[in-house]
JSON list of C-alpha atoms in Angstrom, two decimals:
[
{"chain": "A", "resi": 50, "resn": "MET", "atom": "CA", "xyz": [-27.66, 12.26, 8.82]},
{"chain": "A", "resi": 51, "resn": "ASP", "atom": "CA", "xyz": [-24.98, 9.96, 10.23]},
{"chain": "A", "resi": 52, "resn": "ASN", "atom": "CA", "xyz": [-27.52, 7.16, 10.66]},
{"chain": "A", "resi": 53, "resn": "ALA", "atom": "CA", "xyz": [-28.60, 7.50, 7.03]},
{"chain": "A", "resi": 54, "resn": "ILE", "atom": "CA", "xyz": [-24.98, 7.30, 5.87]},
{"chain": "A", "resi": 55, "resn": "ILE", "atom": "CA", "xyz": [-24.28, 4.28, 8.06]},
{"chain": "A", "resi": 56, "resn": "GLU", "atom": "CA", "xyz": [-27.43, 2.50, 6.86]},
{"chain": "A", "resi": 57, "resn": "ALA", "atom": "CA", "xyz": [-26.51, 3.16, 3.21]},
{"chain": "A", "resi": 58, "resn": "ILE", "atom": "CA", "xyz": [-22.99, 1.81, 3.74]},
{"chain": "A", "resi": 59, "resn": "GLU", "atom": "CA", "xyz": [-24.22, -1.19, 5.71]},
{"chain": "A", "resi": 60, "resn": "GLY", "atom": "CA", "xyz": [-26.69, -1.98, 2.95]},
{"chain": "A", "resi": 61, "resn": "PHE", "atom": "CA", "xyz": [-23.90, -2.02, 0.35]},
{"chain": "A", "resi": 62, "resn": "VAL", "atom": "CA", "xyz": [-21.17, -3.81, 2.33]},
{"chain": "A", "resi": 63, "resn": "ALA", "atom": "CA", "xyz": [-23.55, -6.67, 3.08]},
{"chain": "A", "resi": 64, "resn": "THR", "atom": "CA", "xyz": [-23.95, -7.47, -0.64]},
{"chain": "A", "resi": 65, "resn": "PRO", "atom": "CA", "xyz": [-21.63, -9.53, -2.87]},
{"chain": "A", "resi": 66, "resn": "TRP", "atom": "CA", "xyz": [-21.05, -6.42, -4.98]},
{"chain": "A", "resi": 67, "resn": "VAL", "atom": "CA", "xyz": [-18.75, -5.00, -2.32]},
{"chain": "A", "resi": 68, "resn": "TYR", "atom": "CA", "xyz": [-16.23, -7.75, -3.09]},
{"chain": "A", "resi": 69, "resn": "VAL", "atom": "CA", "xyz": [-16.42, -6.94, -6.81]},
{"chain": "A", "resi": 70, "resn": "ALA", "atom": "CA", "xyz": [-15.73, -3.27, -6.02]},
{"chain": "A", "resi": 71, "resn": "LEU", "atom": "CA", "xyz": [-12.91, -4.22, -3.65]},
{"chain": "A", "resi": 72, "resn": "PHE", "atom": "CA", "xyz": [-11.21, -6.42, -6.25]},
{"chain": "A", "resi": 73, "resn": "ALA", "atom": "CA", "xyz": [-11.51, -3.74, -8.94]},
{"chain": "A", "resi": 74, "resn": "ILE", "atom": "CA", "xyz": [-10.15, -0.91, -6.76]},
{"chain": "A", "resi": 75, "resn": "ALA", "atom": "CA", "xyz": [-7.30, -3.02, -5.33]},
{"chain": "A", "resi": 76, "resn": "LYS", "atom": "CA", "xyz": [-6.34, -3.96, -8.90]},
{"chain": "A", "resi": 77, "resn": "LEU", "atom": "CA", "xyz": [-6.60, -0.44, -10.38]},
{"chain": "A", "resi": 78, "resn": "ASP", "atom": "CA", "xyz": [-4.70, 1.11, -7.47]},
{"chain": "A", "resi": 79, "resn": "ALA", "atom": "CA", "xyz": [-1.55, -0.66, -8.67]},
{"chain": "A", "resi": 80, "resn": "PHE", "atom": "CA", "xyz": [-1.21, 1.52, -11.78]},
{"chain": "A", "resi": 81, "resn": "PHE", "atom": "CA", "xyz": [-4.00, 4.13, -11.46]},
{"chain": "A", "resi": 82, "resn": "PRO", "atom": "CA", "xyz": [-3.99, 5.18, -7.78]},
{"chain": "A", "resi": 83, "resn": "VAL", "atom": "CA", "xyz": [-6.91, 7.63, -7.81]},
{"chain": "A", "resi": 84, "resn": "VAL", "atom": "CA", "xyz": [-8.68, 6.11, -4.80]},
{"chain": "A", "resi": 85, "resn": "PRO", "atom": "CA", "xyz": [-6.28, 4.45, -2.31]},
{"chain": "A", "resi": 86, "resn": "SER", "atom": "CA", "xyz": [-7.43, 0.86, -1.97]},
{"chain": "A", "resi": 87, "resn": "GLU", "atom": "CA", "xyz": [-6.16, 0.78, 1.62]},
{"chain": "A", "resi": 88, "resn": "THR", "atom": "CA", "xyz": [-8.97, 3.17, 2.59]},
{"chain": "A", "resi": 89, "resn": "LEU", "atom": "CA", "xyz": [-11.60, 0.73, 1.33]},
{"chain": "A", "resi": 90, "resn": "VAL", "atom": "CA", "xyz": [-9.95, -2.29, 2.97]},
{"chain": "A", "resi": 91, "resn": "VAL", "atom": "CA", "xyz": [-9.72, -0.49, 6.33]},
{"chain": "A", "resi": 92, "resn": "THR", "atom": "CA", "xyz": [-13.36, 0.63, 6.04]},
{"chain": "A", "resi": 93, "resn": "LEU", "atom": "CA", "xyz": [-14.57, -2.88, 5.27]},
{"chain": "A", "resi": 94, "resn": "GLY", "atom": "CA", "xyz": [-12.50, -4.20, 8.17]},
{"chain": "A", "resi": 95, "resn": "VAL", "atom": "CA", "xyz": [-14.36, -1.80, 10.46]},
{"chain": "A", "resi": 96, "resn": "PHE", "atom": "CA", "xyz": [-17.76, -2.98, 9.24]},
{"chain": "A", "resi": 97, "resn": "ALA", "atom": "CA", "xyz": [-16.69, -6.61, 9.55]},
{"chain": "A", "resi": 98, "resn": "ALA", "atom": "CA", "xyz": [-16.28, -6.03, 13.30]},
{"chain": "A", "resi": 99, "resn": "ALA", "atom": "CA", "xyz": [-19.10, -3.54, 13.93]},
{"chain": "A", "resi": 100, "resn": "ASP", "atom": "CA", "xyz": [-22.64, -4.45, 14.99]},
{"chain": "A", "resi": 101, "resn": "GLY", "atom": "CA", "xyz": [-24.26, -6.02, 11.95]},
{"chain": "A", "resi": 102, "resn": "GLY", "atom": "CA", "xyz": [-26.83, -4.22, 9.89]},
{"chain": "A", "resi": 103, "resn": "PRO", "atom": "CA", "xyz": [-30.09, -5.85, 8.82]},
{"chain": "A", "resi": 104, "resn": "ASN", "atom": "CA", "xyz": [-28.29, -7.88, 6.16]},
{"chain": "A", "resi": 105, "resn": "GLY", "atom": "CA", "xyz": [-25.20, -8.80, 8.20]},
{"chain": "A", "resi": 106, "resn": "ASN", "atom": "CA", "xyz": [-21.53, -7.85, 7.96]},
{"chain": "A", "resi": 107, "resn": "PRO", "atom": "CA", "xyz": [-18.87, -8.41, 5.29]},
{"chain": "A", "resi": 108, "resn": "ASN", "atom": "CA", "xyz": [-16.65, -11.39, 6.02]},
{"chain": "A", "resi": 109, "resn": "LEU", "atom": "CA", "xyz": [-13.16, -10.46, 7.28]},
{"chain": "A", "resi": 110, "resn": "PHE", "atom": "CA", "xyz": [-11.43, -13.42, 5.62]},
{"chain": "A", "resi": 111, "resn": "LEU", "atom": "CA", "xyz": [-13.14, -12.73, 2.29]},
{"chain": "A", "resi": 112, "resn": "ILE", "atom": "CA", "xyz": [-12.07, -9.09, 2.52]},
{"chain": "A", "resi": 113, "resn": "ILE", "atom": "CA", "xyz": [-8.45, -10.15, 3.00]},
{"chain": "A", "resi": 114, "resn": "ALA", "atom": "CA", "xyz": [-8.57, -12.76, 0.22]},
{"chain": "A", "resi": 115, "resn": "VAL", "atom": "CA", "xyz": [-10.25, -10.50, -2.36]},
{"chain": "A", "resi": 116, "resn": "ALA", "atom": "CA", "xyz": [-8.05, -7.49, -1.52]},
{"chain": "A", "resi": 117, "resn": "ALA", "atom": "CA", "xyz": [-4.89, -9.61, -1.80]},
{"chain": "A", "resi": 118, "resn": "LEU", "atom": "CA", "xyz": [-6.03, -11.16, -5.10]},
{"chain": "A", "resi": 119, "resn": "GLY", "atom": "CA", "xyz": [-6.93, -7.76, -6.55]},
{"chain": "A", "resi": 120, "resn": "ALA", "atom": "CA", "xyz": [-3.59, -6.28, -5.48]},
{"chain": "A", "resi": 121, "resn": "PHE", "atom": "CA", "xyz": [-1.69, -9.29, -6.87]},
{"chain": "A", "resi": 122, "resn": "THR", "atom": "CA", "xyz": [-3.48, -9.00, -10.22]},
{"chain": "A", "resi": 123, "resn": "GLY", "atom": "CA", "xyz": [-2.96, -5.24, -10.47]},
{"chain": "A", "resi": 124, "resn": "ASP", "atom": "CA", "xyz": [0.71, -5.53, -9.56]},
{"chain": "A", "resi": 125, "resn": "HIS", "atom": "CA", "xyz": [1.28, -7.95, -12.43]},
{"chain": "A", "resi": 126, "resn": "ILE", "atom": "CA", "xyz": [-0.41, -5.58, -14.87]},
{"chain": "A", "resi": 127, "resn": "SER", "atom": "CA", "xyz": [1.87, -2.80, -13.59]},
{"chain": "A", "resi": 128, "resn": "TYR", "atom": "CA", "xyz": [4.88, -5.14, -13.91]},
{"chain": "A", "resi": 129, "resn": "TYR", "atom": "CA", "xyz": [4.10, -5.80, -17.58]},
{"chain": "A", "resi": 130, "resn": "ILE", "atom": "CA", "xyz": [3.61, -2.07, -18.21]},
{"chain": "A", "resi": 131, "resn": "GLY", "atom": "CA", "xyz": [7.06, -1.56, -16.71]},
{"chain": "A", "resi": 132, "resn": "ARG", "atom": "CA", "xyz": [8.59, -4.22, -18.98]},
{"chain": "A", "resi": 133, "resn": "LYS", "atom": "CA", "xyz": [7.14, -2.51, -22.04]},
{"chain": "A", "resi": 134, "resn": "SER", "atom": "CA", "xyz": [7.59, 1.17, -21.25]},
{"chain": "A", "resi": 135, "resn": "GLY", "atom": "CA", "xyz": [9.14, 1.68, -17.80]},
{"chain": "A", "resi": 136, "resn": "THR", "atom": "CA", "xyz": [12.12, 3.71, -19.03]},
{"chain": "A", "resi": 137, "resn": "ARG", "atom": "CA", "xyz": [9.87, 6.03, -21.04]},
{"chain": "A", "resi": 138, "resn": "ILE", "atom": "CA", "xyz": [7.58, 6.59, -18.04]},
{"chain": "A", "resi": 139, "resn": "TYR", "atom": "CA", "xyz": [10.50, 7.47, -15.76]},
{"chain": "A", "resi": 140, "resn": "SER", "atom": "CA", "xyz": [11.88, 10.01, -18.24]},
{"chain": "A", "resi": 141, "resn": "ARG", "atom": "CA", "xyz": [8.58, 11.90, -18.12]},
{"chain": "A", "resi": 142, "resn": "LEU", "atom": "CA", "xyz": [8.55, 12.29, -14.33]},
{"chain": "A", "resi": 143, "resn": "LYS", "atom": "CA", "xyz": [9.05, 15.79, -12.95]},
{"chain": "A", "resi": 144, "resn": "GLN", "atom": "CA", "xyz": [12.62, 16.28, -11.74]},
{"chain": "A", "resi": 145, "resn": "GLY", "atom": "CA", "xyz": [12.80, 16.13, -7.95]},
{"chain": "A", "resi": 146, "resn": "SER", "atom": "CA", "xyz": [9.12, 15.22, -7.56]},
{"chain": "A", "resi": 147, "resn": "ARG", "atom": "CA", "xyz": [7.86, 12.87, -4.87]},
{"chain": "A", "resi": 148, "resn": "THR", "atom": "CA", "xyz": [7.08, 10.25, -7.52]},
{"chain": "A", "resi": 149, "resn": "GLN", "atom": "CA", "xyz": [10.59, 10.42, -8.97]},
{"chain": "A", "resi": 150, "resn": "ARG", "atom": "CA", "xyz": [12.11, 10.12, -5.48]},
{"chain": "A", "resi": 151, "resn": "ALA", "atom": "CA", "xyz": [9.95, 7.05, -4.85]},
{"chain": "A", "resi": 152, "resn": "TYR", "atom": "CA", "xyz": [11.19, 5.47, -8.10]},
{"chain": "A", "resi": 153, "resn": "ASP", "atom": "CA", "xyz": [14.82, 6.24, -7.22]},
{"chain": "A", "resi": 154, "resn": "GLN", "atom": "CA", "xyz": [14.41, 4.86, -3.71]},
{"chain": "A", "resi": 155, "resn": "VAL", "atom": "CA", "xyz": [12.78, 1.67, -4.96]},
{"chain": "A", "resi": 156, "resn": "GLY", "atom": "CA", "xyz": [15.46, 1.23, -7.61]},
{"chain": "A", "resi": 157, "resn": "GLU", "atom": "CA", "xyz": [18.19, 1.52, -4.96]},
{"chain": "A", "resi": 158, "resn": "ILE", "atom": "CA", "xyz": [16.48, -1.00, -2.66]},
{"chain": "A", "resi": 159, "resn": "LEU", "atom": "CA", "xyz": [15.93, -3.34, -5.63]},
{"chain": "A", "resi": 160, "resn": "ARG", "atom": "CA", "xyz": [19.65, -3.31, -6.40]},
{"chain": "A", "resi": 161, "resn": "LYS", "atom": "CA", "xyz": [20.51, -4.05, -2.77]},
{"chain": "A", "resi": 162, "resn": "ARG", "atom": "CA", "xyz": [17.76, -6.46, -1.69]},
{"chain": "A", "resi": 163, "resn": "GLY", "atom": "CA", "xyz": [16.12, -7.84, -4.80]},
{"chain": "A", "resi": 164, "resn": "GLY", "atom": "CA", "xyz": [12.47, -8.89, -4.60]},
{"chain": "A", "resi": 165, "resn": "VAL", "atom": "CA", "xyz": [12.18, -7.94, -0.92]},
{"chain": "A", "resi": 166, "resn": "VAL", "atom": "CA", "xyz": [11.62, -4.41, -2.23]},
{"chain": "A", "resi": 167, "resn": "LEU", "atom": "CA", "xyz": [8.08, -5.42, -3.21]},
{"chain": "A", "resi": 168, "resn": "ILE", "atom": "CA", "xyz": [7.25, -6.07, 0.43]},
{"chain": "A", "resi": 169, "resn": "ILE", "atom": "CA", "xyz": [9.04, -2.98, 1.76]},
{"chain": "A", "resi": 170, "resn": "ALA", "atom": "CA", "xyz": [7.66, -0.63, -0.92]},
{"chain": "A", "resi": 171, "resn": "ARG", "atom": "CA", "xyz": [4.09, -1.65, -0.13]},
{"chain": "A", "resi": 172, "resn": "TYR", "atom": "CA", "xyz": [4.34, 0.52, 2.98]},
{"chain": "A", "resi": 173, "resn": "ILE", "atom": "CA", "xyz": [6.10, 3.50, 1.35]},
{"chain": "A", "resi": 174, "resn": "PRO", "atom": "CA", "xyz": [3.83, 6.28, -0.01]},
{"chain": "A", "resi": 175, "resn": "GLY", "atom": "CA", "xyz": [3.84, 5.85, -3.79]},
{"chain": "A", "resi": 176, "resn": "GLY", "atom": "CA", "xyz": [6.12, 2.86, -3.43]},
{"chain": "A", "resi": 177, "resn": "ARG", "atom": "CA", "xyz": [3.79, 0.17, -4.72]},
{"chain": "A", "resi": 178, "resn": "THR", "atom": "CA", "xyz": [3.48, 1.54, -8.26]},
{"chain": "A", "resi": 179, "resn": "ALA", "atom": "CA", "xyz": [7.15, 2.52, -8.34]},
{"chain": "A", "resi": 180, "resn": "ALA", "atom": "CA", "xyz": [8.21, -0.96, -7.21]},
{"chain": "A", "resi": 181, "resn": "THR", "atom": "CA", "xyz": [6.13, -2.92, -9.70]},
{"chain": "A", "resi": 182, "resn": "LEU", "atom": "CA", "xyz": [7.01, -0.68, -12.65]},
{"chain": "A", "resi": 183, "resn": "THR", "atom": "CA", "xyz": [10.70, -0.67, -11.71]},
{"chain": "A", "resi": 184, "resn": "THR", "atom": "CA", "xyz": [10.91, -4.45, -11.35]},
{"chain": "A", "resi": 185, "resn": "GLY", "atom": "CA", "xyz": [9.28, -4.76, -14.75]},
{"chain": "A", "resi": 186, "resn": "ALA", "atom": "CA", "xyz": [11.53, -2.14, -16.36]},
{"chain": "A", "resi": 187, "resn": "THR", "atom": "CA", "xyz": [14.66, -3.86, -15.03]},
{"chain": "A", "resi": 188, "resn": "LYS", "atom": "CA", "xyz": [13.43, -7.23, -16.40]},
{"chain": "A", "resi": 189, "resn": "TYR", "atom": "CA", "xyz": [13.34, -8.78, -12.92]},
{"chain": "A", "resi": 190, "resn": "PRO", "atom": "CA", "xyz": [12.40, -12.49, -13.35]},
{"chain": "A", "resi": 191, "resn": "LEU", "atom": "CA", "xyz": [8.63, -12.99, -13.30]},
{"chain": "A", "resi": 192, "resn": "LYS", "atom": "CA", "xyz": [8.69, -16.11, -11.11]},
{"chain": "A", "resi": 193, "resn": "TYR", "atom": "CA", "xyz": [10.56, -14.26, -8.35]},
{"chain": "A", "resi": 194, "resn": "PHE", "atom": "CA", "xyz": [8.37, -11.20, -8.79]},
{"chain": "A", "resi": 195, "resn": "SER", "atom": "CA", "xyz": [5.22, -13.32, -8.35]},
{"chain": "A", "resi": 196, "resn": "ARG", "atom": "CA", "xyz": [6.63, -15.04, -5.28]},
{"chain": "A", "resi": 197, "resn": "TYR", "atom": "CA", "xyz": [7.53, -11.83, -3.44]},
{"chain": "A", "resi": 198, "resn": "ASP", "atom": "CA", "xyz": [4.44, -10.00, -4.65]},
{"chain": "A", "resi": 199, "resn": "ALA", "atom": "CA", "xyz": [2.15, -12.71, -3.26]},
{"chain": "A", "resi": 200, "resn": "ILE", "atom": "CA", "xyz": [3.72, -12.17, 0.18]},
{"chain": "A", "resi": 201, "resn": "ALA", "atom": "CA", "xyz": [3.46, -8.38, -0.20]},
{"chain": "A", "resi": 202, "resn": "ALA", "atom": "CA", "xyz": [-0.18, -8.43, -1.31]},
{"chain": "A", "resi": 203, "resn": "LEU", "atom": "CA", "xyz": [-1.28, -10.81, 1.44]},
{"chain": "A", "resi": 204, "resn": "SER", "atom": "CA", "xyz": [0.61, -9.00, 4.21]},
{"chain": "A", "resi": 205, "resn": "TRP", "atom": "CA", "xyz": [-0.85, -5.67, 3.05]},
{"chain": "A", "resi": 206, "resn": "ALA", "atom": "CA", "xyz": [-4.40, -7.06, 3.01]},
{"chain": "A", "resi": 207, "resn": "VAL", "atom": "CA", "xyz": [-4.03, -8.58, 6.49]},
{"chain": "A", "resi": 208, "resn": "TYR", "atom": "CA", "xyz": [-2.48, -5.36, 7.83]},
{"chain": "A", "resi": 209, "resn": "SER", "atom": "CA", "xyz": [-5.15, -3.04, 6.37]},
{"chain": "A", "resi": 210, "resn": "ALA", "atom": "CA", "xyz": [-8.16, -5.20, 7.21]},
{"chain": "A", "resi": 211, "resn": "GLY", "atom": "CA", "xyz": [-6.70, -5.89, 10.66]},
{"chain": "A", "resi": 212, "resn": "ILE", "atom": "CA", "xyz": [-6.36, -2.19, 11.46]},
{"chain": "A", "resi": 213, "resn": "GLY", "atom": "CA", "xyz": [-9.96, -1.65, 10.38]},
{"chain": "A", "resi": 214, "resn": "TYR", "atom": "CA", "xyz": [-11.14, -4.60, 12.43]},
{"chain": "A", "resi": 215, "resn": "ILE", "atom": "CA", "xyz": [-9.42, -3.20, 15.52]},
{"chain": "A", "resi": 216, "resn": "GLY", "atom": "CA", "xyz": [-11.16, 0.14, 14.98]},
{"chain": "A", "resi": 217, "resn": "GLY", "atom": "CA", "xyz": [-14.50, -1.58, 14.42]},
{"chain": "A", "resi": 218, "resn": "THR", "atom": "CA", "xyz": [-14.13, -3.70, 17.55]},
{"chain": "A", "resi": 219, "resn": "ALA", "atom": "CA", "xyz": [-13.34, -0.64, 19.66]},
{"chain": "A", "resi": 220, "resn": "PHE", "atom": "CA", "xyz": [-16.33, 1.30, 18.31]},
{"chain": "A", "resi": 221, "resn": "GLU", "atom": "CA", "xyz": [-18.94, -1.33, 17.47]},
{"chain": "A", "resi": 222, "resn": "ASP", "atom": "CA", "xyz": [-21.84, 1.08, 17.97]},
{"chain": "A", "resi": 223, "resn": "ASN", "atom": "CA", "xyz": [-20.29, 3.87, 15.87]},
{"chain": "A", "resi": 224, "resn": "PRO", "atom": "CA", "xyz": [-18.78, 2.50, 12.64]},
{"chain": "A", "resi": 225, "resn": "LEU", "atom": "CA", "xyz": [-17.97, 5.94, 11.24]},
{"chain": "A", "resi": 226, "resn": "LEU", "atom": "CA", "xyz": [-15.84, 6.69, 14.29]},
{"chain": "A", "resi": 227, "resn": "GLY", "atom": "CA", "xyz": [-14.25, 3.27, 13.87]},
{"chain": "A", "resi": 228, "resn": "VAL", "atom": "CA", "xyz": [-13.38, 4.12, 10.25]},
{"chain": "A", "resi": 229, "resn": "GLY", "atom": "CA", "xyz": [-11.82, 7.38, 11.39]},
{"chain": "A", "resi": 230, "resn": "VAL", "atom": "CA", "xyz": [-9.77, 5.64, 14.07]},
{"chain": "A", "resi": 231, "resn": "GLY", "atom": "CA", "xyz": [-8.69, 2.88, 11.68]},
{"chain": "A", "resi": 232, "resn": "LEU", "atom": "CA", "xyz": [-7.59, 5.31, 8.97]},
{"chain": "A", "resi": 233, "resn": "GLY", "atom": "CA", "xyz": [-5.89, 7.50, 11.57]},
{"chain": "A", "resi": 234, "resn": "LEU", "atom": "CA", "xyz": [-3.97, 4.51, 12.89]},
{"chain": "A", "resi": 235, "resn": "ALA", "atom": "CA", "xyz": [-2.90, 3.50, 9.38]},
{"chain": "A", "resi": 236, "resn": "LEU", "atom": "CA", "xyz": [-1.77, 7.07, 8.65]},
{"chain": "A", "resi": 237, "resn": "THR", "atom": "CA", "xyz": [0.16, 7.28, 11.92]},
{"chain": "A", "resi": 238, "resn": "ILE", "atom": "CA", "xyz": [2.02, 4.05, 11.17]},
{"chain": "A", "resi": 239, "resn": "ALA", "atom": "CA", "xyz": [2.83, 5.28, 7.65]},
{"chain": "A", "resi": 240, "resn": "LEU", "atom": "CA", "xyz": [4.13, 8.61, 8.99]},
{"chain": "A", "resi": 241, "resn": "LEU", "atom": "CA", "xyz": [6.26, 6.88, 11.62]},
{"chain": "A", "resi": 242, "resn": "HIS", "atom": "CA", "xyz": [7.71, 4.59, 8.95]},
{"chain": "A", "resi": 243, "resn": "GLU", "atom": "CA", "xyz": [8.50, 7.57, 6.72]},
{"chain": "A", "resi": 244, "resn": "GLY", "atom": "CA", "xyz": [10.02, 9.48, 9.64]},
{"chain": "A", "resi": 245, "resn": "PHE", "atom": "CA", "xyz": [12.33, 6.60, 10.58]},
{"chain": "A", "resi": 246, "resn": "ARG", "atom": "CA", "xyz": [13.32, 6.18, 6.93]},
{"chain": "A", "resi": 247, "resn": "MET", "atom": "CA", "xyz": [14.25, 9.87, 6.61]},
{"chain": "A", "resi": 248, "resn": "LEU", "atom": "CA", "xyz": [16.20, 9.69, 9.88]},
{"chain": "A", "resi": 249, "resn": "ARG", "atom": "CA", "xyz": [18.18, 6.68, 8.63]},
{"chain": "A", "resi": 250, "resn": "GLU", "atom": "CA", "xyz": [18.96, 8.46, 5.36]},
{"chain": "A", "resi": 251, "resn": "ARG", "atom": "CA", "xyz": [20.14, 11.57, 7.23]},
{"chain": "A", "resi": 252, "resn": "ARG", "atom": "CA", "xyz": [22.39, 9.51, 9.49]},
{"chain": "A", "resi": 253, "resn": "SER", "atom": "CA", "xyz": [23.74, 7.64, 6.48]},
{"chain": "A", "resi": 254, "resn": "ARG", "atom": "CA", "xyz": [24.62, 10.91, 4.72]},
{"chain": "A", "resi": 255, "resn": "LYS", "atom": "CA", "xyz": [26.31, 12.20, 7.87]},
{"chain": "A", "resi": 256, "resn": "GLY", "atom": "CA", "xyz": [28.28, 8.95, 8.15]},
{"chain": "A", "resi": 257, "resn": "LYS", "atom": "CA", "xyz": [29.53, 9.31, 4.59]},
{"chain": "A", "resi": 258, "resn": "GLY", "atom": "CA", "xyz": [30.47, 12.90, 5.30]},
{"chain": "A", "resi": 259, "resn": "THR", "atom": "CA", "xyz": [32.78, 11.82, 8.12]},
{"chain": "A", "resi": 260, "resn": "GLY", "atom": "CA", "xyz": [34.61, 9.20, 6.07]},
{"chain": "A", "resi": 261, "resn": "PRO", "atom": "CA", "xyz": [38.25, 9.23, 4.88]},
{"chain": "A", "resi": 262, "resn": "ALA", "atom": "CA", "xyz": [37.56, 11.73, 2.09]},
{"chain": "A", "resi": 263, "resn": "ALA", "atom": "CA", "xyz": [36.08, 14.21, 4.53]},
{"chain": "A", "resi": 264, "resn": "GLU", "atom": "CA", "xyz": [39.02, 13.74, 6.90]},
{"chain": "A", "resi": 265, "resn": "GLN", "atom": "CA", "xyz": [41.50, 14.43, 4.08]},
{"chain": "A", "resi": 266, "resn": "ALA", "atom": "CA", "xyz": [39.56, 17.56, 3.11]},
{"chain": "A", "resi": 267, "resn": "ALA", "atom": "CA", "xyz": [39.74, 18.76, 6.71]},
{"chain": "A", "resi": 268, "resn": "GLU", "atom": "CA", "xyz": [43.53, 18.36, 6.67]}
]
C-alpha cells in the first residue's frame, strides 16, 4: 500500500503540473487557508532529496521560487482585500477567537515595527492572512508592503523547502517517513515559537503589574 502511494506521488511530483499546483495553493493560502501551503512545500522538499522515481525528482530551487512567487501573489491579493473591506471583516470575527487574537497581535506589531510584521507574522499560526489584511486595512504603503513581503515569502519558501529537504535526505529510501519528520520538525519549531511568544507576553504583563501604579495600590 505504501509503495503504491509513494509511486503515485512520485509520478505526480516529477511532472510540471506539480509547480502549477504549488503556485495555486501558495497563492490561495494567503486569503483562503483551507490546505496549508507549507505542508505541500515541505512534502516537495522531501521528494527533492529522496531517491528519484522513474521520472526523476522535483527541483529544489524551482520549488522555492514557485512557492515564493505564489505566496507573494496571494499576499498582494489579500492586501487589496484588506484595503477594500478590512474593517468590515474584522468586525465579523468572533470575540476572543484565535483569529481575532491573531489580528490584534499583528496590528500591535505593525504599530511598533512597521513592515517587519510581514516577516514575523509568517511564522505565527494564522498570522499571514491577518498581517496582509491588516496592512491593507491600515493603508500601509504598497511599495513598502511589497518590499517586506518579498523577503517574507522567500524566507518562508526557503525555510519550508529546507526542512523538507533535511527530512528527505535523512530518509532517502522512505519518503513518507521523511514527510512525517519534516512536518513534525516544522510543527515543533512553530510550537516553540508560540511558546516563547506566550512566555514573553506573560512576563510583560507581570512587569506592568509591578510598575508605579501597582506600588501605589499596594500602599
